[in-house]
Short mmCIF file of C-alpha atoms in Angstrom, two decimals:
data_model
loop_
_atom_site.label_atom_id
_atom_site.label_comp_id
_atom_site.label_asym_id
_atom_site.label_seq_id
_atom_site.Cartn_x
_atom_site.Cartn_y
_atom_site.Cartn_z
CA MET A 1 80.74 98.94 -108.37
CA THR A 2 79.03 98.92 -111.73
CA ASP A 3 80.30 97.22 -114.87
CA GLU A 4 82.03 100.40 -115.93
CA GLY A 5 83.95 100.58 -112.68
CA LYS A 6 81.92 103.46 -111.34
CA LYS A 7 81.12 103.62 -107.66
CA SER A 8 77.41 103.20 -107.11
CA LEU A 9 74.61 104.11 -104.72
CA ALA A 10 71.22 102.40 -104.35
CA MET A 11 68.50 103.80 -102.12
CA VAL A 12 64.94 102.96 -101.19
CA VAL A 13 62.84 106.09 -100.74
CA MET A 14 59.75 105.09 -98.76
CA SER A 15 59.15 108.42 -97.04
CA GLY A 16 57.09 111.20 -98.59
CA ASP A 17 58.10 113.74 -95.95
CA PHE A 18 59.50 117.00 -97.20
CA ASP A 19 62.68 116.73 -95.17
CA LYS A 20 63.42 113.10 -96.01
CA LEU A 21 62.86 113.71 -99.74
CA ALA A 22 65.19 116.70 -99.61
CA GLY A 23 67.81 114.52 -97.94
CA ALA A 24 67.35 111.78 -100.51
CA PHE A 25 67.75 114.12 -103.48
CA ILE A 26 70.70 116.00 -101.96
CA ILE A 27 72.53 112.71 -101.42
CA ALA A 28 71.54 111.35 -104.84
CA ASN A 29 72.51 114.49 -106.70
CA GLY A 30 75.75 114.79 -104.79
CA ALA A 31 76.64 111.23 -105.67
CA ALA A 32 75.73 111.69 -109.33
CA ALA A 33 77.78 114.88 -109.50
CA MET A 34 80.75 112.89 -108.19
CA GLY A 35 80.34 110.45 -111.08
CA MET A 36 78.58 107.69 -109.16
CA ASP A 37 75.87 105.50 -110.67
CA VAL A 38 72.73 106.27 -108.65
CA THR A 39 69.51 104.24 -108.31
CA MET A 40 66.50 105.62 -106.43
CA PHE A 41 63.70 103.11 -105.80
CA PHE A 42 60.57 105.03 -104.77
CA THR A 43 57.95 103.11 -102.90
CA PHE A 44 54.83 103.81 -100.87
CA TRP A 45 54.70 107.43 -99.62
CA GLY A 46 57.84 108.13 -101.60
CA LEU A 47 55.97 107.65 -104.88
CA ARG A 48 54.51 111.11 -104.48
CA ALA A 49 57.95 112.47 -105.27
CA LEU A 50 57.61 111.14 -108.82
CA LYS A 51 54.21 112.63 -109.54
CA LYS A 52 53.60 115.61 -111.75
CA ASN A 53 52.80 118.71 -109.78
CA VAL A 54 49.06 118.58 -109.41
CA GLY A 55 48.94 120.78 -106.34
CA SER A 56 46.48 123.61 -106.45
CA GLY A 57 48.18 125.70 -103.81
CA LYS A 58 49.39 129.08 -104.95
CA THR A 59 52.28 129.33 -102.53
CA PHE A 60 55.53 127.48 -102.91
CA PHE A 61 54.66 125.36 -99.93
CA GLY A 62 51.17 124.62 -101.17
CA LYS A 63 52.66 123.35 -104.39
CA MET A 64 55.17 121.19 -102.56
CA ILE A 65 52.40 119.62 -100.52
CA GLY A 66 50.58 118.96 -103.76
CA LEU A 67 53.72 117.41 -105.16
CA MET A 68 54.05 115.08 -102.21
CA TYR A 69 50.53 114.11 -101.33
CA GLY A 70 48.44 114.75 -104.42
CA GLY A 71 45.72 117.26 -105.00
CA GLY A 72 43.22 115.97 -102.49
CA ILE A 73 44.96 116.39 -99.22
CA GLU A 74 46.80 119.68 -99.50
CA LYS A 75 46.10 120.47 -95.91
CA SER A 76 48.17 117.62 -94.56
CA HIS A 77 51.73 118.13 -93.53
CA PRO A 78 54.66 115.96 -92.48
CA SER A 79 54.84 114.99 -88.83
CA LYS A 80 57.84 117.18 -88.17
CA PHE A 81 55.90 120.22 -89.32
CA ALA A 82 53.65 119.96 -86.32
CA PHE A 83 55.73 121.82 -83.73
CA GLY A 84 53.19 124.59 -83.36
CA GLY A 85 53.90 125.49 -86.98
CA ILE A 86 57.56 126.11 -86.40
CA GLY A 87 58.60 123.34 -88.81
CA ARG A 88 56.62 124.80 -91.66
CA TRP A 89 57.91 128.26 -90.86
CA MET A 90 61.47 126.95 -90.69
CA PHE A 91 61.31 125.41 -94.13
CA LYS A 92 59.80 128.49 -95.71
CA LYS A 93 62.39 130.65 -94.07
CA MET A 94 65.25 128.39 -95.03
CA MET A 95 64.13 128.33 -98.65
CA ALA A 96 63.76 132.07 -98.80
CA ASN A 97 66.93 132.96 -96.96
CA HIS A 98 69.52 130.48 -98.11
CA GLY A 99 68.90 129.87 -101.79
CA VAL A 100 68.46 126.13 -101.36
CA GLN A 101 66.78 124.41 -104.29
CA SER A 102 63.14 123.46 -104.00
CA LEU A 103 62.23 119.78 -104.12
CA ALA A 104 60.99 120.18 -107.69
CA GLU A 105 64.29 121.78 -108.68
CA MET A 106 66.25 119.01 -106.95
CA ARG A 107 64.21 116.45 -108.87
CA ASP A 108 64.85 118.23 -112.17
CA LEU A 109 68.55 118.22 -111.42
CA ALA A 110 68.41 114.50 -110.67
CA VAL A 111 66.97 113.90 -114.14
CA GLN A 112 69.66 116.07 -115.70
CA LEU A 113 72.44 114.29 -113.82
CA GLY A 114 71.22 110.90 -114.98
CA VAL A 115 69.99 109.61 -111.62
CA ASN A 116 68.00 106.44 -112.27
CA MET A 117 64.57 106.88 -110.69
CA TYR A 118 62.17 103.94 -110.50
CA GLY A 119 58.69 103.53 -109.09
CA CYS A 120 57.87 100.32 -107.19
CA GLN A 121 55.28 98.45 -109.27
CA MET A 122 53.53 96.86 -106.28
CA SER A 123 53.18 100.18 -104.45
CA MET A 124 51.90 101.83 -107.62
CA ASP A 125 49.26 99.10 -107.88
CA VAL A 126 48.07 99.27 -104.31
CA MET A 127 48.09 103.05 -104.14
CA GLU A 128 46.53 103.25 -107.61
CA ILE A 129 49.12 105.62 -108.94
CA PRO A 130 49.44 105.09 -112.71
CA ARG A 131 52.72 105.49 -114.49
CA GLU A 132 51.17 108.30 -116.51
CA SER A 133 51.05 110.45 -113.39
CA PHE A 134 54.84 110.48 -113.19
CA ILE A 135 57.10 113.14 -114.62
CA ASP A 136 59.19 112.42 -117.68
CA GLY A 137 62.54 110.98 -116.80
CA VAL A 138 61.24 108.25 -114.50
CA LYS A 139 62.21 104.76 -115.69
CA GLU A 140 59.83 101.83 -116.14
CA PRO A 141 58.22 100.43 -112.97
CA VAL A 142 60.19 97.64 -111.30
CA GLY A 143 59.89 95.25 -108.37
CA VAL A 144 61.83 94.74 -105.18
CA GLY A 145 63.98 92.10 -106.88
CA PHE A 146 65.29 94.70 -109.29
CA PHE A 147 66.27 96.93 -106.40
CA LEU A 148 67.98 94.10 -104.56
CA LEU A 149 70.10 93.21 -107.58
CA LYS A 150 71.21 96.83 -107.87
CA ALA A 151 71.82 97.11 -104.12
CA GLN A 152 73.85 93.89 -103.92
CA ASP A 153 76.52 95.35 -106.14
CA ALA A 154 76.28 98.94 -104.95
CA ASP A 155 78.95 100.54 -102.78
CA ILE A 156 76.37 102.39 -100.69
CA GLN A 157 72.82 101.35 -99.79
CA LEU A 158 70.37 103.53 -97.88
CA PHE A 159 66.73 103.25 -96.74
CA ILE A 160 65.10 106.66 -96.45
CA MET B 1 87.71 99.33 -95.06
CA THR B 2 89.92 102.23 -94.08
CA ASP B 3 93.56 102.67 -95.01
CA GLU B 4 94.62 101.00 -91.80
CA GLY B 5 92.59 97.91 -92.60
CA LYS B 6 89.96 98.65 -90.01
CA LYS B 7 86.35 97.84 -90.74
CA SER B 8 84.32 101.02 -91.00
CA LEU B 9 80.83 102.39 -90.53
CA ALA B 10 79.35 105.58 -92.01
CA MET B 11 75.93 106.87 -91.04
CA VAL B 12 73.73 109.82 -91.82
CA VAL B 13 71.78 110.96 -88.76
CA MET B 14 68.87 113.08 -90.01
CA SER B 15 66.45 112.33 -87.20
CA GLY B 16 66.33 114.30 -83.97
CA ASP B 17 63.95 111.85 -82.28
CA PHE B 18 65.01 110.51 -78.92
CA ASP B 19 64.68 106.87 -79.96
CA LYS B 20 66.46 107.25 -83.27
CA LEU B 21 69.37 109.14 -81.67
CA ALA B 22 69.68 106.47 -79.01
CA GLY B 23 69.82 103.82 -81.74
CA ALA B 24 72.40 105.79 -83.69
CA PHE B 25 74.71 106.22 -80.69
CA ILE B 26 74.32 102.63 -79.50
CA ILE B 27 75.29 101.36 -82.95
CA ALA B 28 78.12 103.89 -83.31
CA ASN B 29 79.56 103.22 -79.85
CA GLY B 30 79.24 99.46 -80.31
CA ALA B 31 81.12 99.68 -83.59
CA ALA B 32 83.83 101.91 -82.13
CA ALA B 33 84.24 99.56 -79.16
CA MET B 34 84.80 96.72 -81.64
CA GLY B 35 87.62 98.69 -83.21
CA MET B 36 85.73 99.99 -86.24
CA ASP B 37 86.30 103.42 -87.75
CA VAL B 38 83.00 105.29 -87.30
CA THR B 39 81.70 108.39 -89.09
CA MET B 40 78.45 110.09 -88.01
CA PHE B 41 77.18 112.78 -90.39
CA PHE B 42 74.53 114.81 -88.57
CA THR B 43 72.11 116.75 -90.71
CA PHE B 44 68.83 118.58 -90.32
CA TRP B 45 66.94 117.54 -87.16
CA GLY B 46 69.91 115.41 -86.20
CA LEU B 47 72.06 118.50 -85.67
CA ARG B 48 70.39 119.01 -82.33
CA ALA B 49 72.32 116.01 -81.09
CA LEU B 50 75.53 118.01 -81.41
CA LYS B 51 74.35 121.08 -79.54
CA LYS B 52 75.37 121.96 -76.05
CA ASN B 53 72.62 121.30 -73.56
CA VAL B 54 70.67 124.50 -73.52
CA GLY B 55 67.46 122.97 -72.22
CA SER B 56 65.87 124.68 -69.30
CA GLY B 57 63.90 121.65 -68.11
CA LYS B 58 64.75 120.42 -64.64
CA THR B 59 63.90 116.79 -65.25
CA PHE B 60 66.10 114.45 -67.20
CA PHE B 61 63.52 114.37 -69.94
CA GLY B 62 63.17 118.12 -70.07
CA LYS B 63 66.89 118.41 -70.55
CA MET B 64 66.89 115.80 -73.29
CA ILE B 65 64.17 117.67 -75.13
CA GLY B 66 66.27 120.79 -74.78
CA LEU B 67 69.25 118.90 -76.12
CA MET B 68 67.32 117.78 -79.16
CA TYR B 69 65.19 120.73 -80.09
CA GLY B 70 66.86 123.75 -78.54
CA GLY B 71 65.66 126.02 -75.83
CA GLY B 72 62.68 127.46 -77.61
CA ILE B 73 60.50 124.49 -78.16
CA GLU B 74 60.85 122.38 -75.03
CA LYS B 75 57.23 121.48 -75.17
CA SER B 76 57.54 119.52 -78.38
CA HIS B 77 58.09 115.82 -78.37
CA PRO B 78 58.91 113.13 -80.92
CA SER B 79 55.96 111.63 -82.76
CA LYS B 80 56.31 108.29 -81.00
CA PHE B 81 55.86 110.00 -77.64
CA ALA B 82 52.28 110.81 -78.49
CA PHE B 83 50.57 107.52 -77.59
CA GLY B 84 48.55 109.04 -74.80
CA GLY B 85 51.85 109.76 -73.05
CA ILE B 86 52.84 106.14 -72.87
CA GLY B 87 55.95 106.71 -74.98
CA ARG B 88 57.29 109.39 -72.68
CA TRP B 89 56.47 107.29 -69.66
CA MET B 90 58.16 104.29 -71.22
CA PHE B 91 61.41 106.13 -71.79
CA LYS B 92 61.51 107.56 -68.30
CA LYS B 93 60.78 104.18 -66.82
CA MET B 94 63.33 102.42 -68.97
CA MET B 95 66.02 104.91 -68.02
CA ALA B 96 65.24 104.65 -64.34
CA ASN B 97 64.86 100.90 -64.19
CA HIS B 98 67.49 99.49 -66.45
CA GLY B 99 70.55 101.65 -66.05
CA VAL B 100 70.73 102.55 -69.72
CA GLN B 101 72.90 105.56 -70.50
CA SER B 102 71.24 108.87 -71.22
CA LEU B 103 71.70 110.40 -74.66
CA ALA B 104 74.19 112.89 -73.25
CA GLU B 105 76.20 110.06 -71.71
CA MET B 106 76.11 108.11 -74.97
CA ARG B 107 77.40 111.16 -76.78
CA ASP B 108 80.21 111.63 -74.25
CA LEU B 109 81.18 108.01 -74.74
CA ALA B 110 81.21 108.49 -78.51
CA VAL B 111 83.73 111.31 -78.09
CA GLN B 112 85.87 109.15 -75.80
CA LEU B 113 85.79 106.21 -78.21
CA GLY B 114 86.95 108.38 -81.07
CA VAL B 115 83.73 108.35 -83.09
CA ASN B 116 84.07 110.97 -85.82
CA MET B 117 81.08 113.32 -85.55
CA TYR B 118 80.47 115.91 -88.26
CA GLY B 119 77.77 118.53 -88.75
CA CYS B 120 76.41 119.06 -92.26
CA GLN B 121 77.46 122.56 -93.34
CA MET B 122 74.40 123.19 -95.50
CA SER B 123 71.98 122.18 -92.76
CA MET B 124 73.86 124.29 -90.26
CA ASP B 125 73.48 127.27 -92.60
CA VAL B 126 69.79 126.83 -93.29
CA MET B 127 68.88 126.08 -89.70
CA GLU B 128 71.19 128.85 -88.49
CA ILE B 129 73.01 126.65 -86.06
CA PRO B 130 76.56 128.00 -85.61
CA ARG B 131 79.48 125.69 -85.02
CA GLU B 132 80.00 127.41 -81.68
CA SER B 133 76.77 125.86 -80.40
CA PHE B 134 78.27 122.39 -80.72
CA ILE B 135 79.96 120.46 -77.96
CA ASP B 136 83.72 119.97 -77.99
CA GLY B 137 84.71 116.87 -79.87
CA VAL B 138 82.68 117.59 -83.01
CA LYS B 139 84.85 117.85 -86.12
CA GLU B 140 84.80 120.67 -88.64
CA PRO B 141 81.58 121.08 -90.68
CA VAL B 142 81.56 119.16 -93.95
CA GLY B 143 79.34 118.66 -96.99
CA VAL B 144 77.48 115.71 -98.46
CA GLY B 145 80.45 114.95 -100.73
CA PHE B 146 82.62 114.28 -97.70
CA PHE B 147 80.07 111.84 -96.36
CA LEU B 148 79.77 110.07 -99.71
CA LEU B 149 83.53 109.55 -99.94
CA LYS B 150 83.54 108.02 -96.47
CA ALA B 151 80.48 105.90 -97.21
CA GLN B 152 81.82 104.57 -100.52
CA ASP B 153 84.65 102.83 -98.75
CA ALA B 154 82.78 101.91 -95.58
CA ASP B 155 81.74 98.35 -94.80
CA ILE B 156 78.38 99.48 -93.37
CA GLN B 157 76.26 102.47 -94.33
CA LEU B 158 73.08 103.51 -92.54
CA PHE B 159 70.54 106.34 -92.83
CA ILE B 160 68.90 107.08 -89.51
CA MET C 1 79.03 87.61 -98.67
CA THR C 2 78.57 84.71 -96.31
CA ASP C 3 80.90 81.77 -95.92
CA GLU C 4 78.88 79.78 -98.43
CA GLY C 5 79.31 82.47 -101.06
CA LYS C 6 75.73 83.65 -100.78
CA LYS C 7 74.95 87.32 -101.09
CA SER C 8 73.67 88.68 -97.80
CA LEU C 9 71.44 91.36 -96.33
CA ALA C 10 71.46 92.71 -92.77
CA MET C 11 68.84 95.15 -91.54
CA VAL C 12 67.98 96.91 -88.31
CA VAL C 13 64.22 97.21 -87.86
CA MET C 14 63.62 99.92 -85.26
CA SER C 15 60.24 101.09 -86.52
CA GLY C 16 56.97 99.52 -85.45
CA ASP C 17 54.93 101.40 -88.04
CA PHE C 18 52.70 99.32 -90.28
CA ASP C 19 54.17 100.70 -93.48
CA LYS C 20 57.81 100.38 -92.42
CA LEU C 21 57.31 96.80 -91.23
CA ALA C 22 55.64 95.91 -94.51
CA GLY C 23 58.60 97.39 -96.36
CA ALA C 24 61.06 95.50 -94.18
CA PHE C 25 59.37 92.15 -94.71
CA ILE C 26 58.86 92.67 -98.46
CA ILE C 27 62.57 93.42 -98.86
CA ALA C 28 63.62 90.56 -96.54
CA ASN C 29 61.36 88.01 -98.20
CA GLY C 30 62.35 89.15 -101.67
CA ALA C 31 66.02 88.76 -100.76
CA ALA C 32 65.48 85.34 -99.19
CA ALA C 33 63.53 84.19 -102.26
CA MET C 34 66.52 85.22 -104.39
CA GLY C 35 68.74 82.99 -102.29
CA MET C 36 70.30 85.65 -100.12
CA ASP C 37 71.21 85.14 -96.48
CA VAL C 38 68.99 87.57 -94.55
CA THR C 39 69.38 88.92 -91.00
CA MET C 40 66.67 91.08 -89.40
CA PHE C 41 67.65 92.70 -86.09
CA PHE C 42 64.48 93.96 -84.41
CA THR C 43 64.91 96.65 -81.80
CA PHE C 44 62.77 99.10 -79.89
CA TRP C 45 59.37 99.67 -81.55
CA GLY C 46 60.26 97.02 -84.09
CA LEU C 47 60.14 94.31 -81.39
CA ARG C 48 56.36 94.35 -81.64
CA ALA C 49 56.71 92.67 -85.00
CA LEU C 50 58.03 89.56 -83.25
CA LYS C 51 55.26 89.29 -80.67
CA LYS C 52 52.48 86.79 -80.80
CA ASN C 53 49.24 88.36 -81.86
CA VAL C 54 47.71 89.46 -78.60
CA GLY C 55 45.48 92.11 -80.12
CA SER C 56 41.87 92.00 -79.08
CA GLY C 57 40.56 93.88 -82.07
CA LYS C 58 38.12 91.98 -84.24
CA THR C 59 38.94 93.68 -87.49
CA PHE C 60 42.04 92.99 -89.49
CA PHE C 61 43.37 96.39 -88.60
CA GLY C 62 42.64 95.96 -84.92
CA LYS C 63 44.64 92.79 -84.92
CA MET C 64 47.53 94.43 -86.73
CA ILE C 65 47.62 97.22 -84.17
CA GLY C 66 47.64 94.56 -81.49
CA LEU C 67 50.47 92.84 -83.29
CA MET C 68 52.49 96.01 -83.40
CA TYR C 69 51.79 97.75 -80.14
CA GLY C 70 50.54 95.10 -77.77
CA GLY C 71 47.11 94.63 -76.30
CA GLY C 72 46.96 97.76 -74.24
CA ILE C 73 47.07 100.49 -76.76
CA GLU C 74 44.98 99.30 -79.67
CA LYS C 75 43.68 102.76 -80.27
CA SER C 76 47.04 104.14 -81.26
CA HIS C 77 48.07 104.31 -84.86
CA PRO C 78 51.21 105.12 -86.82
CA SER C 79 51.84 108.78 -87.54
CA LYS C 80 51.15 108.39 -91.23
CA PHE C 81 47.67 107.12 -90.46
CA ALA C 82 46.68 110.52 -89.15
CA PHE C 83 45.77 112.28 -92.40
CA GLY C 84 42.13 112.68 -91.44
CA GLY C 85 41.91 108.90 -91.47
CA ILE C 86 42.93 108.59 -95.09
CA GLY C 87 46.01 106.55 -94.24
CA ARG C 88 44.05 103.94 -92.33
CA TRP C 89 41.44 103.83 -95.08
CA MET C 90 44.17 103.50 -97.68
CA PHE C 91 45.72 100.47 -96.03
CA LYS C 92 42.41 98.71 -95.55
CA LYS C 93 41.48 99.37 -99.13
CA MET C 94 44.84 98.26 -100.47
CA MET C 95 44.67 95.02 -98.51
CA ALA C 96 41.15 94.27 -99.68
CA ASN C 97 41.61 95.23 -103.30
CA HIS C 98 45.04 94.04 -104.25
CA GLY C 99 45.59 90.74 -102.52
CA VAL C 100 48.73 91.91 -100.73
CA GLN C 101 49.76 89.73 -97.81
CA SER C 102 49.02 90.91 -94.31
CA LEU C 103 51.93 91.63 -91.98
CA ALA C 104 51.30 88.37 -90.15
CA GLU C 105 51.39 86.47 -93.43
CA MET C 106 54.58 88.22 -94.47
CA ARG C 107 56.15 87.25 -91.16
CA ASP C 108 55.07 83.63 -91.58
CA LEU C 109 56.63 83.61 -95.02
CA ALA C 110 59.85 85.02 -93.59
CA VAL C 111 60.04 82.09 -91.18
CA GLN C 112 59.39 79.65 -94.01
CA LEU C 113 62.05 81.22 -96.22
CA GLY C 114 64.64 80.95 -93.47
CA VAL C 115 65.01 84.65 -92.75
CA ASN C 116 67.04 85.00 -89.54
CA MET C 117 65.02 87.13 -87.12
CA TYR C 118 66.60 88.34 -83.88
CA GLY C 119 65.35 90.47 -81.04
CA CYS C 120 67.71 93.02 -79.50
CA GLN C 121 68.42 91.89 -75.93
CA MET C 122 68.84 95.40 -74.53
CA SER C 123 65.58 96.62 -76.03
CA MET C 124 63.78 93.53 -74.77
CA ASP C 125 65.08 94.29 -71.29
CA VAL C 126 64.16 97.94 -71.24
CA MET C 127 60.74 97.42 -72.82
CA GLU C 128 60.16 94.37 -70.63
CA ILE C 129 59.27 92.14 -73.54
CA PRO C 130 60.18 88.54 -72.63
CA ARG C 131 61.40 86.09 -75.23
CA GLU C 132 58.35 83.94 -74.46
CA SER C 133 56.12 86.59 -76.03
CA PHE C 134 57.74 86.04 -79.42
CA ILE C 135 56.46 83.72 -82.11
CA ASP C 136 58.24 80.48 -82.85
CA GLY C 137 60.94 80.92 -85.44
CA VAL C 138 62.64 83.89 -83.77
CA LYS C 139 66.28 83.17 -82.90
CA GLU C 140 67.90 83.74 -79.53
CA PRO C 141 68.20 87.37 -78.35
CA VAL C 142 71.44 89.08 -79.38
CA GLY C 143 73.22 92.38 -78.90
CA VAL C 144 74.28 95.17 -81.21
CA GLY C 145 77.73 93.59 -81.58
CA PHE C 146 76.15 90.53 -83.16
CA PHE C 147 74.34 92.70 -85.68
CA LEU C 148 77.49 94.66 -86.49
CA LEU C 149 79.46 91.48 -87.20
CA LYS C 150 76.72 90.33 -89.58
CA ALA C 151 76.45 93.75 -91.19
CA GLN C 152 80.20 94.14 -91.72
CA ASP C 153 80.23 91.20 -94.08
CA ALA C 154 76.81 91.74 -95.64
CA ASP C 155 76.38 93.01 -99.19
CA ILE C 156 73.44 95.21 -98.21
CA GLN C 157 72.75 96.99 -94.91
CA LEU C 158 69.59 98.92 -94.15
CA PHE C 159 68.16 100.80 -91.15
CA ILE C 160 64.38 100.81 -91.18
#
């Protein structure tokens, strides 16, 4: 629990996969909506989730790929999208048919709900992702020690 | 801890990979056998673990693939099975040689041990997986808020 | 918390991917350096992280692949390395440019810091990985029940 007696959640987000990021934000936003104090520590592939949308794709999916993997590798896709294209099709269909928020919308909501989003300083260094590439609303870069202190006192910890 | 003073475990199962599902059930069944209260919240790819076996494969492995990914995409396999086939071979060999339970048997044991298995309502909607496709023993569909309430008070939380 | 009042961390390491193992060791070593009691339970693909370096590759990366997947399948690579080679390039570059420890160095540090590393007995059996193949500093093989007892009383639990 936090100082204010709130229940709290601390998660590492290492994955940059579409599905994992959606899961991370759905859990984080759900927790924040319930009044929990939420910390998301983005590292490695997960850092792409914090970047401004620099995708050049015109479709929704093209933009999401740009969001996740930067402008240079729009043609890549998460491993689970490789089932003869059925994964990609499934996501497009699910977005269109069921009114689920896009990743960018989930991320906006996280900012609005006061979810604390941090980039891992070491990962930012090694992947050469400057803080300036992040959207507004991301906190200052921190190290693994910061995450561990948050996680020690959190009621829920997850590695995604 | 739960109301009855039992230790408790709450896990999200997002993966539908053979190896990850085996890990999830081994941990869940181990915890239940130790007297813990166990909650498994299946979402996204993980939902396949709850489906009745509709695989048309005749081999054990063909049926497992059917179990995980439904009848239409039996030819797909988890990413870790792609090492020139050695992953698939390894699993078959390990099953045959070491008397480890199959996934279906692990799942049956989970039901017998009173593991609480839930499907994520939102994922079921977007992936168009009706409750009727699930095996007996799965509880009513729930949302992420239900999981978070369970996880807040659990002694162990995992994201698989 | 442990008996001595230390904060504690218990993690399952199922993945054998380069990036996931790096994350696991960075978190474990960070926690140990902060004075936490750390338990790493290596299972399945993760067991490769405990093996002596039997890779025959001459390059750093060749050796790491050997470390992770044994001598026979040096040509394999983690799924995230498949982006037209950019993943592999990225890791090599990041190692060279930013002075980050190699996986082997991280593991050595874990031993020095007193991180408790265990192999999962069942996984060792089914994958036919004998205890003798492990580096010095790995504890005796244990089962999932051992991990669960550690995790129940730990302040942080993670599944990697």
